[in-house]
CSV table of C-alpha atoms and ligand atoms in Angstrom, one decimal:
chain,number,residue,atom,x,y,z
A,5,UNK,CA,17.5,22.7,-7.8
A,6,UNK,CA,17.1,19.2,-9.2
A,7,UNK,CA,13.9,18.6,-11.5
A,8,UNK,CA,11.1,16.0,-10.2
A,9,UNK,CA,11.6,13.5,-12.9
A,10,UNK,CA,9.0,10.9,-12.9
A,11,UNK,CA,11.8,8.0,-13.2
A,12,UNK,CA,13.7,9.6,-10.3
A,13,UNK,CA,10.7,8.5,-8.1
A,14,UNK,CA,12.2,4.7,-7.8
A,15,UNK,CA,15.2,3.9,-5.9
A,16,UNK,CA,16.4,1.0,-3.8
A,17,UNK,CA,17.2,1.5,-0.2
A,18,UNK,CA,20.0,3.6,0.6
A,19,UNK,CA,20.4,5.1,-2.9
A,20,UNK,CA,21.2,8.7,-2.9
A,21,UNK,CA,18.4,11.1,-4.1
A,22,UNK,CA,16.2,9.4,-1.9
A,23,UNK,CA,13.9,11.9,-0.1
A,24,UNK,CA,12.9,12.5,3.4
A,25,UNK,CA,9.5,10.7,3.0
A,26,UNK,CA,9.5,7.6,1.2
A,27,UNK,CA,7.2,4.8,0.5
A,28,UNK,CA,8.2,1.5,1.1
A,29,UNK,CA,6.7,-0.9,-1.5
A,30,UNK,CA,7.1,-5.1,-0.8
A,31,UNK,CA,7.1,-6.4,-4.4
A,32,UNK,CA,7.3,-10.1,-3.1
A,33,UNK,CA,4.0,-9.6,-0.5
A,34,UNK,CA,2.4,-7.8,-4.2
A,35,UNK,CA,3.3,-11.6,-5.9
A,36,UNK,CA,1.8,-13.4,-2.9
A,37,UNK,CA,-1.3,-11.2,-3.1
A,38,UNK,CA,-1.6,-12.0,-6.7
A,39,UNK,CA,-1.5,-15.8,-5.9
A,40,UNK,CA,-3.8,-15.6,-3.4
A,41,UNK,CA,-6.3,-14.1,-5.8
A,42,UNK,CA,-5.0,-16.4,-8.4
A,43,UNK,CA,-6.0,-19.3,-5.8
A,44,UNK,CA,-9.4,-17.9,-5.3
A,45,UNK,CA,-10.2,-18.1,-9.6
A,46,UNK,CA,-8.4,-21.2,-10.7
A,47,UNK,CA,-7.7,-21.6,-14.3
A,48,UNK,CA,-8.6,-17.6,-14.8
A,49,UNK,CA,-6.0,-15.3,-16.3
A,50,UNK,CA,-5.0,-12.5,-14.2
A,51,UNK,CA,-5.3,-9.0,-15.7
A,52,UNK,CA,-3.7,-6.7,-13.2
A,53,UNK,CA,-5.2,-3.0,-12.5
A,54,UNK,CA,-2.1,-0.5,-12.5
A,55,UNK,CA,-4.1,2.5,-13.4
A,56,UNK,CA,-3.2,5.7,-11.2
A,57,UNK,CA,0.1,4.7,-11.0
A,58,UNK,CA,-0.8,1.5,-9.6
A,59,UNK,CA,-3.0,3.3,-7.2
A,60,UNK,CA,-0.2,5.1,-5.8
A,61,UNK,CA,2.5,2.4,-5.8
A,62,UNK,CA,4.5,2.9,-8.6
A,63,UNK,CA,3.4,1.5,-12.2
A,64,UNK,CA,6.3,0.7,-13.4
A,65,UNK,CA,8.1,-1.6,-11.0
A,66,UNK,CA,4.4,-3.0,-10.0
A,67,UNK,CA,3.5,-3.9,-13.4
A,68,UNK,CA,7.2,-5.4,-14.0
A,69,UNK,CA,7.1,-7.4,-10.9
A,70,UNK,CA,3.5,-8.7,-11.8
A,71,UNK,CA,4.1,-9.7,-15.6
A,72,UNK,CA,7.3,-11.4,-14.3
A,73,UNK,CA,5.2,-13.3,-12.0
A,74,UNK,CA,2.7,-14.3,-14.3
A,75,UNK,CA,-0.2,-11.7,-15.1
A,76,UNK,CA,-1.4,-12.0,-18.5
A,77,UNK,CA,-2.2,-8.2,-18.9
A,78,UNK,CA,-2.7,-5.0,-17.4
A,79,UNK,CA,-5.4,-2.5,-17.1
A,80,UNK,CA,-5.5,1.0,-17.1
A,81,UNK,CA,-7.7,4.3,-17.4
A,82,UNK,CA,-6.2,6.1,-19.9
A,83,UNK,CA,-4.2,5.7,-23.2
A,84,UNK,CA,-1.3,8.3,-21.5
A,85,UNK,CA,-0.9,5.4,-18.8
A,86,UNK,CA,-0.8,2.6,-21.3
A,87,UNK,CA,2.0,4.3,-23.4
A,88,UNK,CA,3.9,5.1,-19.9
A,89,UNK,CA,4.1,1.2,-19.9
A,90,UNK,CA,5.0,0.8,-23.0
A,91,UNK,CA,7.8,3.3,-23.3
A,92,UNK,CA,9.1,1.8,-20.2
A,93,UNK,CA,9.5,-1.5,-22.1
A,94,UNK,CA,6.6,-3.5,-20.8
A,95,UNK,CA,5.4,-5.7,-23.6
A,96,UNK,CA,2.2,-7.5,-22.0
A,97,UNK,CA,-1.5,-7.0,-23.2
A,98,UNK,CA,-2.5,-3.7,-22.4
A,99,UNK,CA,-6.2,-3.0,-22.0
A,100,UNK,CA,-7.5,0.9,-21.5
A,101,UNK,CA,-10.6,1.4,-19.7
A,102,UNK,CA,-11.8,5.0,-20.7
A,103,UNK,CA,-10.6,6.2,-24.0
A,104,UNK,CA,-13.3,7.2,-26.4
A,105,UNK,CA,-11.2,9.4,-28.4
A,106,UNK,CA,-11.2,8.6,-32.2
A,107,UNK,CA,-7.3,10.2,-32.6
A,108,UNK,CA,-6.7,7.6,-29.6
A,109,UNK,CA,-7.4,4.5,-32.2
A,110,UNK,CA,-4.3,4.8,-34.5
A,111,UNK,CA,-2.0,5.3,-31.8
A,112,UNK,CA,-3.4,2.2,-29.6
A,113,UNK,CA,-3.7,0.3,-32.9
A,114,UNK,CA,0.1,0.9,-33.4
A,115,UNK,CA,1.2,-0.2,-29.7
A,116,UNK,CA,-1.0,-3.2,-29.5
A,117,UNK,CA,-2.7,-1.4,-26.7
A,118,UNK,CA,-6.8,-2.7,-26.5
A,119,UNK,CA,-9.4,-0.8,-25.9
A,120,UNK,CA,-12.9,-1.3,-24.0
A,121,UNK,CA,-15.6,0.2,-26.1
A,122,UNK,CA,-17.9,2.3,-23.8
A,123,UNK,CA,-21.2,3.1,-25.8
A,124,UNK,CA,-22.9,3.0,-28.9
A,125,UNK,CA,-21.3,6.2,-29.9
A,126,UNK,CA,-18.1,5.1,-29.2
A,127,UNK,CA,-18.6,1.9,-31.4
A,128,UNK,CA,-20.0,3.8,-34.1
A,129,UNK,CA,-16.7,6.4,-33.9
A,130,UNK,CA,-14.5,2.9,-34.0
A,131,UNK,CA,-16.1,1.6,-37.1
A,132,UNK,CA,-14.6,3.8,-39.8
A,133,UNK,CA,-11.2,3.6,-38.2
A,134,UNK,CA,-10.8,-0.1,-37.5
A,135,UNK,CA,-9.9,-1.3,-41.1
A,136,UNK,CA,-7.1,0.8,-41.2
A,137,UNK,CA,-5.8,0.9,-37.7
A,138,UNK,CA,-6.8,-2.8,-36.2
A,139,UNK,CA,-7.4,-2.2,-32.6
A,140,UNK,CA,-8.2,-5.1,-30.3
A,141,UNK,CA,-11.7,-3.8,-28.6
A,142,UNK,CA,-13.6,-5.3,-25.3
A,143,UNK,CA,-17.2,-4.4,-25.5
A,144,UNK,CA,-18.2,-3.2,-21.8
A,145,UNK,CA,-22.0,-4.0,-20.7
A,146,UNK,CA,-23.4,-1.7,-18.1
A,147,UNK,CA,-24.8,-4.4,-15.8
A,148,UNK,CA,-25.4,-2.0,-12.8
A,149,UNK,CA,-22.6,0.7,-12.5
A,150,UNK,CA,-24.3,2.9,-14.0
A,151,UNK,CA,-21.7,4.9,-15.7
A,152,UNK,CA,-20.5,3.2,-18.5
A,153,UNK,CA,-21.0,0.7,-21.3
A,154,UNK,CA,-23.8,-0.8,-23.3
A,155,UNK,CA,-27.4,-1.5,-21.7
A,156,UNK,CA,-27.9,-4.9,-22.7
A,157,UNK,CA,-31.2,-3.6,-23.9
A,158,UNK,CA,-29.2,-1.5,-26.5
A,159,UNK,CA,-27.4,-4.6,-28.1
A,160,UNK,CA,-30.3,-5.5,-30.2
A,161,UNK,CA,-30.2,-2.0,-32.1
A,162,UNK,CA,-26.4,-2.3,-32.3
A,163,UNK,CA,-25.7,-5.6,-33.6
A,164,UNK,CA,-25.3,-4.3,-37.0
A,165,UNK,CA,-22.1,-2.3,-35.8
A,166,UNK,CA,-20.8,-4.8,-33.5
A,167,UNK,CA,-21.1,-7.6,-36.2
A,168,UNK,CA,-19.0,-5.0,-38.1
A,169,UNK,CA,-16.2,-4.9,-35.8
A,170,UNK,CA,-16.1,-8.8,-35.0
A,171,UNK,CA,-12.6,-9.6,-35.9
A,172,UNK,CA,-11.5,-6.8,-33.6
A,173,UNK,CA,-13.5,-8.0,-30.5
A,174,UNK,CA,-11.3,-9.7,-27.8
A,175,UNK,CA,-13.4,-9.7,-24.8
A,176,UNK,CA,-16.7,-8.8,-23.3
A,177,UNK,CA,-16.7,-6.9,-19.9
A,178,UNK,CA,-18.8,-5.5,-17.2
A,179,UNK,CA,-17.7,-4.1,-13.6
A,180,UNK,CA,-19.2,-4.8,-10.1
A,181,UNK,CA,-20.8,-1.7,-8.2
A,182,UNK,CA,-20.9,-3.7,-5.0
A,183,UNK,CA,-19.2,-6.9,-4.7
A,184,UNK,CA,-18.0,-5.9,-1.1
A,185,UNK,CA,-21.8,-6.4,0.1
A,186,UNK,CA,-22.2,-9.2,2.7
A,187,UNK,CA,-25.3,-10.3,0.9
A,188,UNK,CA,-23.9,-10.4,-2.6
A,189,UNK,CA,-27.2,-9.6,-3.9
A,190,UNK,CA,-25.9,-6.8,-6.2
A,191,UNK,CA,-23.2,-9.0,-7.6
A,192,UNK,CA,-25.7,-12.0,-8.3
A,193,UNK,CA,-28.0,-9.5,-10.2
A,194,UNK,CA,-24.9,-8.0,-12.0
A,195,UNK,CA,-23.9,-11.3,-13.1
A,196,UNK,CA,-27.5,-12.1,-14.3
A,197,UNK,CA,-27.5,-9.3,-16.7
A,198,UNK,CA,-24.2,-10.2,-17.9
A,199,UNK,CA,-25.0,-13.5,-18.6
A,200,UNK,CA,-28.0,-12.1,-20.4
A,201,UNK,CA,-25.8,-9.9,-22.4
A,202,UNK,CA,-23.4,-12.6,-23.3
A,203,UNK,CA,-26.2,-14.9,-24.7
A,204,UNK,CA,-27.9,-12.3,-26.6
A,205,UNK,CA,-24.4,-11.6,-28.1
A,206,UNK,CA,-23.8,-15.4,-28.7
A,207,UNK,CA,-27.0,-15.6,-30.4
A,208,UNK,CA,-25.8,-13.2,-33.1
A,209,UNK,CA,-22.7,-15.2,-33.5
A,210,UNK,CA,-20.3,-13.1,-31.4
A,211,UNK,CA,-18.2,-14.8,-28.7
A,212,UNK,CA,-15.1,-13.0,-28.1
A,213,UNK,CA,-12.6,-15.2,-26.5
A,214,UNK,CA,-12.3,-13.1,-23.1
A,215,UNK,CA,-15.2,-12.6,-20.7
A,216,UNK,CA,-14.2,-10.5,-17.4
A,217,UNK,CA,-16.3,-9.0,-15.1
A,218,UNK,CA,-14.7,-9.4,-11.7
A,219,UNK,CA,-12.9,-7.0,-9.4
A,220,UNK,CA,-10.6,-8.3,-6.7
A,221,UNK,CA,-13.7,-8.7,-4.3
A,222,UNK,CA,-15.6,-10.4,-7.2
A,223,UNK,CA,-12.6,-12.6,-7.6
A,224,UNK,CA,-12.0,-13.5,-3.9
A,225,UNK,CA,-15.7,-14.1,-3.7
A,226,UNK,CA,-16.0,-16.4,-6.8
A,227,UNK,CA,-18.5,-14.2,-8.7
A,228,UNK,CA,-16.4,-15.4,-12.2
A,229,UNK,CA,-18.3,-18.6,-13.2
A,230,UNK,CA,-17.7,-18.9,-17.2
A,231,UNK,CA,-15.3,-16.2,-17.2
A,232,UNK,CA,-11.9,-16.7,-18.8
A,233,UNK,CA,-10.5,-13.8,-16.7
A,234,UNK,CA,-10.1,-11.5,-13.7
A,235,UNK,CA,-9.4,-7.8,-13.3
A,236,UNK,CA,-7.8,-7.3,-9.9
A,237,UNK,CA,-6.3,-3.8,-8.2
A,238,UNK,CA,-6.9,-3.4,-4.8
A,239,UNK,CA,-6.5,-6.8,-3.7
A,240,UNK,CA,-3.0,-7.0,-5.3
A,241,UNK,CA,-1.8,-4.1,-2.9
A,242,UNK,CA,-3.4,-5.6,-0.1
A,243,UNK,CA,-6.2,-3.3,0.8
A,244,UNK,CA,-9.3,-4.9,0.0
A,245,UNK,CA,-11.5,-4.1,3.0
A,246,UNK,CA,-14.0,-7.2,3.3
A,247,UNK,CA,-13.9,-9.5,5.9
A,248,UNK,CA,-12.6,-12.7,3.5
A,249,UNK,CA,-9.4,-10.5,2.4
A,250,UNK,CA,-7.0,-10.9,5.7
A,251,UNK,CA,-8.0,-14.9,5.9
A,252,UNK,CA,-7.2,-15.4,2.2
A,253,UNK,CA,-3.8,-13.8,2.7
A,254,UNK,CA,-4.0,-10.4,1.2
A,255,UNK,CA,-1.5,-8.2,3.1
A,256,UNK,CA,-1.0,-4.2,2.6
A,257,UNK,CA,2.4,-3.8,0.6
A,258,UNK,CA,3.1,0.2,1.3
A,259,UNK,CA,4.4,1.6,4.1
A,260,UNK,CA,5.2,5.6,4.4
A,261,UNK,CA,7.8,6.7,6.5
A,262,UNK,CA,8.8,10.2,7.1
A,263,UNK,CA,12.6,11.9,8.3
A,264,UNK,CA,12.1,13.6,11.5
A,265,UNK,CA,13.6,16.9,10.7
A,266,UNK,CA,13.6,18.1,14.1
A,267,UNK,CA,12.8,16.9,18.0
A,268,UNK,CA,12.3,19.3,20.4
A,269,UNK,CA,11.5,19.5,24.3
A,270,UNK,CA,8.6,22.5,24.9
A,271,UNK,CA,7.3,23.7,27.6
A,272,UNK,CA,3.2,23.7,28.4
A,273,UNK,CA,1.3,25.9,26.8
A,274,UNK,CA,3.3,25.7,23.3
A,275,UNK,CA,1.1,25.7,20.2
A,276,UNK,CA,1.4,24.0,17.1
A,277,UNK,CA,1.1,24.7,13.4
A,278,UNK,CA,-1.0,27.0,11.3
A,279,UNK,CA,-3.8,28.6,13.7
A,280,UNK,CA,-2.5,27.1,16.8
A,281,UNK,CA,-4.9,24.5,16.7
A,282,UNK,CA,-3.3,22.3,19.5
A,283,UNK,CA,-1.2,23.5,22.6
A,284,UNK,CA,0.7,21.7,24.6
A,285,UNK,CA,-1.3,20.7,28.0
A,286,UNK,CA,2.1,19.7,29.7
A,287,UNK,CA,6.0,19.5,28.8
A,288,UNK,CA,6.4,17.3,25.8
A,289,UNK,CA,8.7,16.1,22.9
A,290,UNK,CA,7.5,17.5,19.4
A,291,UNK,CA,8.7,15.7,16.5
A,292,UNK,CA,8.6,17.6,12.9
A,293,UNK,CA,8.0,15.6,9.8
A,294,UNK,CA,9.2,16.0,6.5
A,295,UNK,CA,5.1,15.2,5.0
A,296,UNK,CA,2.5,17.4,4.4
A,297,UNK,CA,-0.7,17.9,2.3
A,298,UNK,CA,1.2,18.4,-1.0
A,299,UNK,CA,2.9,14.9,-0.3
A,300,UNK,CA,-0.8,13.7,-0.4
A,301,UNK,CA,-0.9,13.4,3.4
A,302,UNK,CA,-4.4,15.3,3.6
A,303,UNK,CA,-5.1,18.5,5.5
A,304,UNK,CA,-8.5,16.7,6.8
A,305,UNK,CA,-6.2,14.2,9.3
A,306,UNK,CA,-4.8,17.7,11.3
A,307,UNK,CA,-5.2,16.4,15.0
A,308,UNK,CA,-6.9,13.1,14.0
A,309,UNK,CA,-3.6,10.8,12.8
A,310,UNK,CA,-0.9,8.8,14.3
A,311,UNK,CA,2.7,8.1,13.6
A,312,UNK,CA,4.7,5.0,14.6
A,313,UNK,CA,7.7,5.1,16.7
A,314,UNK,CA,8.9,2.3,19.5
A,315,UNK,CA,6.4,3.1,22.2
A,316,UNK,CA,3.9,4.6,20.1
A,317,UNK,CA,2.0,5.1,17.9
A,318,UNK,CA,1.9,8.6,19.0
A,319,UNK,CA,-0.4,11.5,17.9
A,320,UNK,CA,-0.1,13.9,15.0
A,321,UNK,CA,-1.1,17.5,16.2
A,322,UNK,CA,-1.9,21.0,14.7
A,323,UNK,CA,-2.7,21.6,11.3
A,324,UNK,CA,-1.1,19.5,8.5
A,325,UNK,CA,0.8,21.8,6.5
A,326,UNK,CA,1.9,21.4,3.1
A,327,UNK,CA,5.3,20.0,3.5
A,328,UNK,CA,5.1,19.4,7.3
A,329,UNK,CA,3.2,17.6,10.1
A,330,UNK,CA,4.2,17.4,14.0
A,331,UNK,CA,3.9,14.5,16.1
A,332,UNK,CA,3.9,14.9,20.0
A,333,UNK,CA,5.7,12.4,22.0
A,334,UNK,CA,6.5,11.8,26.1
A,335,UNK,CA,8.8,14.5,27.3
A,336,UNK,CA,11.8,12.1,27.7
A,337,UNK,CA,11.5,10.1,24.4
A,338,UNK,CA,14.8,9.4,23.1
A,339,UNK,CA,13.4,10.6,19.5
A,340,UNK,CA,16.1,12.5,17.5
A,341,UNK,CA,16.2,14.7,14.1
A,342,UNK,CA,17.0,11.6,11.5
A,343,UNK,CA,15.0,9.2,12.9
A,344,UNK,CA,12.1,8.0,10.9
A,345,UNK,CA,8.3,7.7,11.9
A,346,UNK,CA,5.8,5.6,10.1
A,347,UNK,CA,2.9,7.8,8.9
A,348,UNK,CA,1.0,4.7,7.1
A,349,UNK,CA,1.6,1.3,8.5
A,350,UNK,CA,1.2,-2.3,7.1
A,351,UNK,CA,-0.8,-3.3,9.9
A,352,UNK,CA,-4.5,-3.3,9.9
A,353,UNK,CA,-4.8,-3.1,13.4
A,354,UNK,CA,-2.6,0.2,13.7
A,355,UNK,CA,-4.5,3.3,14.3
A,356,UNK,CA,-2.2,4.7,11.3
A,357,UNK,CA,-2.9,1.5,8.9
A,358,UNK,CA,-3.9,2.7,5.4
A,359,UNK,CA,-7.6,1.4,6.2
A,360,UNK,CA,-8.1,3.0,9.6
A,361,UNK,CA,-6.6,6.3,8.1
A,362,UNK,CA,-9.2,6.1,5.4
A,363,UNK,CA,-12.2,5.5,7.5
A,364,UNK,CA,-11.5,8.5,10.0
A,365,UNK,CA,-11.5,10.4,6.4
A,366,UNK,CA,-14.7,9.1,5.4
A,367,UNK,CA,-12.9,7.6,2.5
A,368,UNK,CA,-11.6,4.2,1.2
A,369,UNK,CA,-8.2,2.6,1.1
A,370,UNK,CA,-7.7,3.4,-2.8
A,371,UNK,CA,-7.7,7.3,-2.1
A,372,UNK,CA,-5.3,7.2,0.7
A,373,UNK,CA,-2.5,5.8,-1.8
A,374,UNK,CA,-3.5,7.2,-4.9
A,375,UNK,CA,-3.1,10.6,-3.3
A,376,UNK,CA,0.8,10.0,-2.8
A,377,UNK,CA,2.6,12.5,-4.5
A,378,UNK,CA,5.3,11.9,-7.2
A,379,UNK,CA,8.1,13.6,-4.7
A,380,UNK,CA,7.5,11.0,-2.2
A,381,UNK,CA,10.3,8.6,-2.8
A,382,UNK,CA,9.3,5.0,-3.7
A,383,UNK,CA,11.7,2.3,-2.5
A,384,UNK,CA,10.7,-1.3,-3.7
A,385,UNK,CA,11.9,-4.0,-1.7
B,424,PLP,C1,-13.2,-1.0,-15.0
B,424,PLP,C2,-12.2,-1.8,-13.5
B,424,PLP,N1,-12.1,-3.3,-13.6
B,424,PLP,C3,-11.3,-3.4,-12.5
B,424,PLP,C4,-11.0,-2.4,-11.6
B,424,PLP,C5,-10.2,-3.2,-10.2
B,424,PLP,O1,-11.1,-3.1,-9.0
B,424,PLP,P1,-10.6,-3.0,-7.9
B,424,PLP,O2,-9.4,-2.4,-7.1
B,424,PLP,O3,-11.3,-3.1,-6.9
B,424,PLP,O4,-9.9,-4.6,-7.8
B,424,PLP,C6,-11.1,-1.3,-11.8
B,424,PLP,C7,-10.9,-0.2,-10.5
B,424,PLP,O5,-11.5,1.0,-10.4
B,424,PLP,C8,-12.1,-0.8,-12.4
B,424,PLP,O6,-12.3,0.4,-13.0
């Protein structure tokens, strides 16, 4: 048995060691998506969000491609994710959104990794550390997300501590809770609060060089006036679910396909999978696919998902197992073991696109791709 080493996940087409379940990631479309987002925010720097293994697309190859194509920096949620980027030779500026542990400060400072300052307590914890461990800091304002950052009203009371950190303050940031909403009201309110916070800081002589608020939706919809940078994630991966996304040129970059491990003609009455939740109503061909919930293909998709193959897409039937799912095709289908079927398509209109799959699950595309397990082979085109 070979060990599932993280680096073993990267492969090029046709390379030995490729698994039966493959997520193909189109890096040239990734770059095209970045250019679309940059086009919506001319002159602003791109901080590419590659947390959660680049939303399941593979942080290292994705980050390398984005930095080579002009991303000014990378954003992740944890210090562990940031260190993984450094260990793989990524030298670009990195911002960690969510690590408030004092013991992270010396490591972040030594690795030139910036930290978001997320609360007054966090700020106080940083004070005794930064002189010895000069770390870059981005002050996060809570303008409506309600889960992290400083309330603008809190700034006055913490101004003394903020002044003490002034040499280390590289940026002021916030995050939109609903930049996707068609009426744009919540985003406009958040922008007002952000501007009020910036004004409060400037009155006190604090004007860090970087100002960034917009995620992909905020960037594409132009909620960026006066900012220096945008922080985009989902738009890079082509899965931003707002009407403006496709006309702007954003396209999905990931396709998941699985090898058929058995194709067999069966008579009416044949039951499929745990609990026999599907029974063939007439003679059919069953194609068993090497993909299951352990790969990140949710069991909640049992009897309500599709797989692409010429002439299809065809329904997946029966309960999704840990490693196996079954597609049903016409009895005379030419499908053979060794053929491949697509389980997540790059075409929005397909019933097995990431977006349509997410909608059926009552979730968002982010969750579908983030769920893809490390044992899924990633191929980069
Ligand atoms: C703080 C922060 N900024 C930016 C982003 C990127 O958002 P999106 O993927 O919607 O572009 C995220 C993602 O969750 C985030 O947490």
